[in-house]
CSV table of C-alpha atoms in Angstrom, one decimal:
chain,number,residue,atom,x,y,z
A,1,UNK,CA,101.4,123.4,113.4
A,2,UNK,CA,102.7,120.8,115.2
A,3,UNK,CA,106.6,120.1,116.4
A,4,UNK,CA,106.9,115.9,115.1
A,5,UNK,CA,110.4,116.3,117.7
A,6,UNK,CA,113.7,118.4,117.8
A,7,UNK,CA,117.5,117.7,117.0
A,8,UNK,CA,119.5,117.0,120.5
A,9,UNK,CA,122.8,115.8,121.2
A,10,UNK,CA,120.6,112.9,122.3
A,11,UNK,CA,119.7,112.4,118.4
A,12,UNK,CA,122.5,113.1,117.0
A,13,UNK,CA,123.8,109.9,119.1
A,14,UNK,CA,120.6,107.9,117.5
A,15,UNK,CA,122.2,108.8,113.7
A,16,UNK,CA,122.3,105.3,112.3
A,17,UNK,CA,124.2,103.8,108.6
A,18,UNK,CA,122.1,101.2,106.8
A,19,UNK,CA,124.1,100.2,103.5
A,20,UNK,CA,124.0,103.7,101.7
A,21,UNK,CA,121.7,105.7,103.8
A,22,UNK,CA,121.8,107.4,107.1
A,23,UNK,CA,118.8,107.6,109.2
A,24,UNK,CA,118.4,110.3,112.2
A,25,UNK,CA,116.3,110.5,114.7
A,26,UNK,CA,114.4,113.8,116.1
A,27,UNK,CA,112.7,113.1,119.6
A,28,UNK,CA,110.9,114.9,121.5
A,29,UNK,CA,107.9,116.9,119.6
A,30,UNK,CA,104.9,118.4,120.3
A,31,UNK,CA,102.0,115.4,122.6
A,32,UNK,CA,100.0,113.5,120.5
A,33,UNK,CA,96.9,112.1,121.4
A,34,UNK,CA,95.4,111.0,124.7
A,35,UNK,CA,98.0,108.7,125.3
A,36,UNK,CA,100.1,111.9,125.6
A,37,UNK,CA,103.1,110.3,123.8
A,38,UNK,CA,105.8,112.7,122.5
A,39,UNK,CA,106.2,112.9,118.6
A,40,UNK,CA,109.1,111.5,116.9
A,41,UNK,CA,110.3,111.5,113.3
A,42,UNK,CA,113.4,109.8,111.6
A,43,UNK,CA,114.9,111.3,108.6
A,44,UNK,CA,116.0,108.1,106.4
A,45,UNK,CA,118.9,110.2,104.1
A,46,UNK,CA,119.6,107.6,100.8
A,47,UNK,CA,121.3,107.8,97.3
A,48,UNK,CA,121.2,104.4,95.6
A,49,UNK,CA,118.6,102.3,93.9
A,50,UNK,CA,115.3,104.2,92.5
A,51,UNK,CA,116.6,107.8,94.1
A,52,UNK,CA,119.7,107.5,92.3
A,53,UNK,CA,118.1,107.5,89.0
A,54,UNK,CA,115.0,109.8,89.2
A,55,UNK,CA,117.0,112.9,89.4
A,56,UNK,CA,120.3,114.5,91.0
A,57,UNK,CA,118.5,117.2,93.3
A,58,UNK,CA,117.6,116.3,96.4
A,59,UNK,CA,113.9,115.7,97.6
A,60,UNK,CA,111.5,113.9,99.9
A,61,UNK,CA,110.6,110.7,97.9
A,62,UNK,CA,107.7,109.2,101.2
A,63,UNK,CA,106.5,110.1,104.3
A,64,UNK,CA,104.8,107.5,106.7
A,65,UNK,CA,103.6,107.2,109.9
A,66,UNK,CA,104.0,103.7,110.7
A,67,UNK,CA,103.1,103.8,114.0
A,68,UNK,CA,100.9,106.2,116.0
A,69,UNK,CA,103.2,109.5,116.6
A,70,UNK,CA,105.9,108.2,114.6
A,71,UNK,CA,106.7,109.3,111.5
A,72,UNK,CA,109.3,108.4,108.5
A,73,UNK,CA,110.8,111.1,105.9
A,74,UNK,CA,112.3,109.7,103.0
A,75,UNK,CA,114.8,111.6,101.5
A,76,UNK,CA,116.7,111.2,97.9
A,77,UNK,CA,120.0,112.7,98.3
A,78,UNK,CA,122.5,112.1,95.5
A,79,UNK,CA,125.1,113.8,96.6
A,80,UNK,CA,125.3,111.3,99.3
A,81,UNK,CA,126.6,108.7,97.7
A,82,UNK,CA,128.8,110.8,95.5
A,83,UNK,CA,130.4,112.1,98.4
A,84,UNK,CA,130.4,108.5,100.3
A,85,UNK,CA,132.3,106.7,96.5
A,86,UNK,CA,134.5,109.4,96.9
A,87,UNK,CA,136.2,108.8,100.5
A,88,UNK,CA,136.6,105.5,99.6
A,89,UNK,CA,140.4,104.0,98.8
């Protein structure tokens, strides 16, 4: 098992909005490889688009690891945009 980084009040300050999705950023996890790098993963939160109309329960649609020890979570949240429409004027 392996730690790919932990939620701070140092990520919670990283939480970005792109359009309609929110991406946050865990730092911090477990060394990876000899370059002794600490893991880190964002969690990209979105609603429109493909997600939107695959299903209404939330799910993890990719995972990547674009660069060495970083790593991408996609994740289909519906509710997200129902919620984001809604506190609109």
């Amino acid at each position: 098992h392996y730690s790919l980084g932990k939620w701070s009040s140092t990520a919670a300050s990283a939480q970005s909005k792109i359009g309609d999705s929110l991406a946050f950023t865990y730092l911090g996890g477990d060394v990876c490889g000899k370059g002794g790098h600490p893991r880190m993963t964002v969690a990209r939160l979105s609603c429109g688009g493909a997600c939107a109309a695959k299903t209404s329960v939330p799910h993890i649609s990719g995972v990547s690891e674009p660069t060495t020890c970083v790593y991408v979570i996609d994740i289909c949240a519906p509710a997200l945009c129902s919620s984001h429409t809604a506190s609109k004027p």
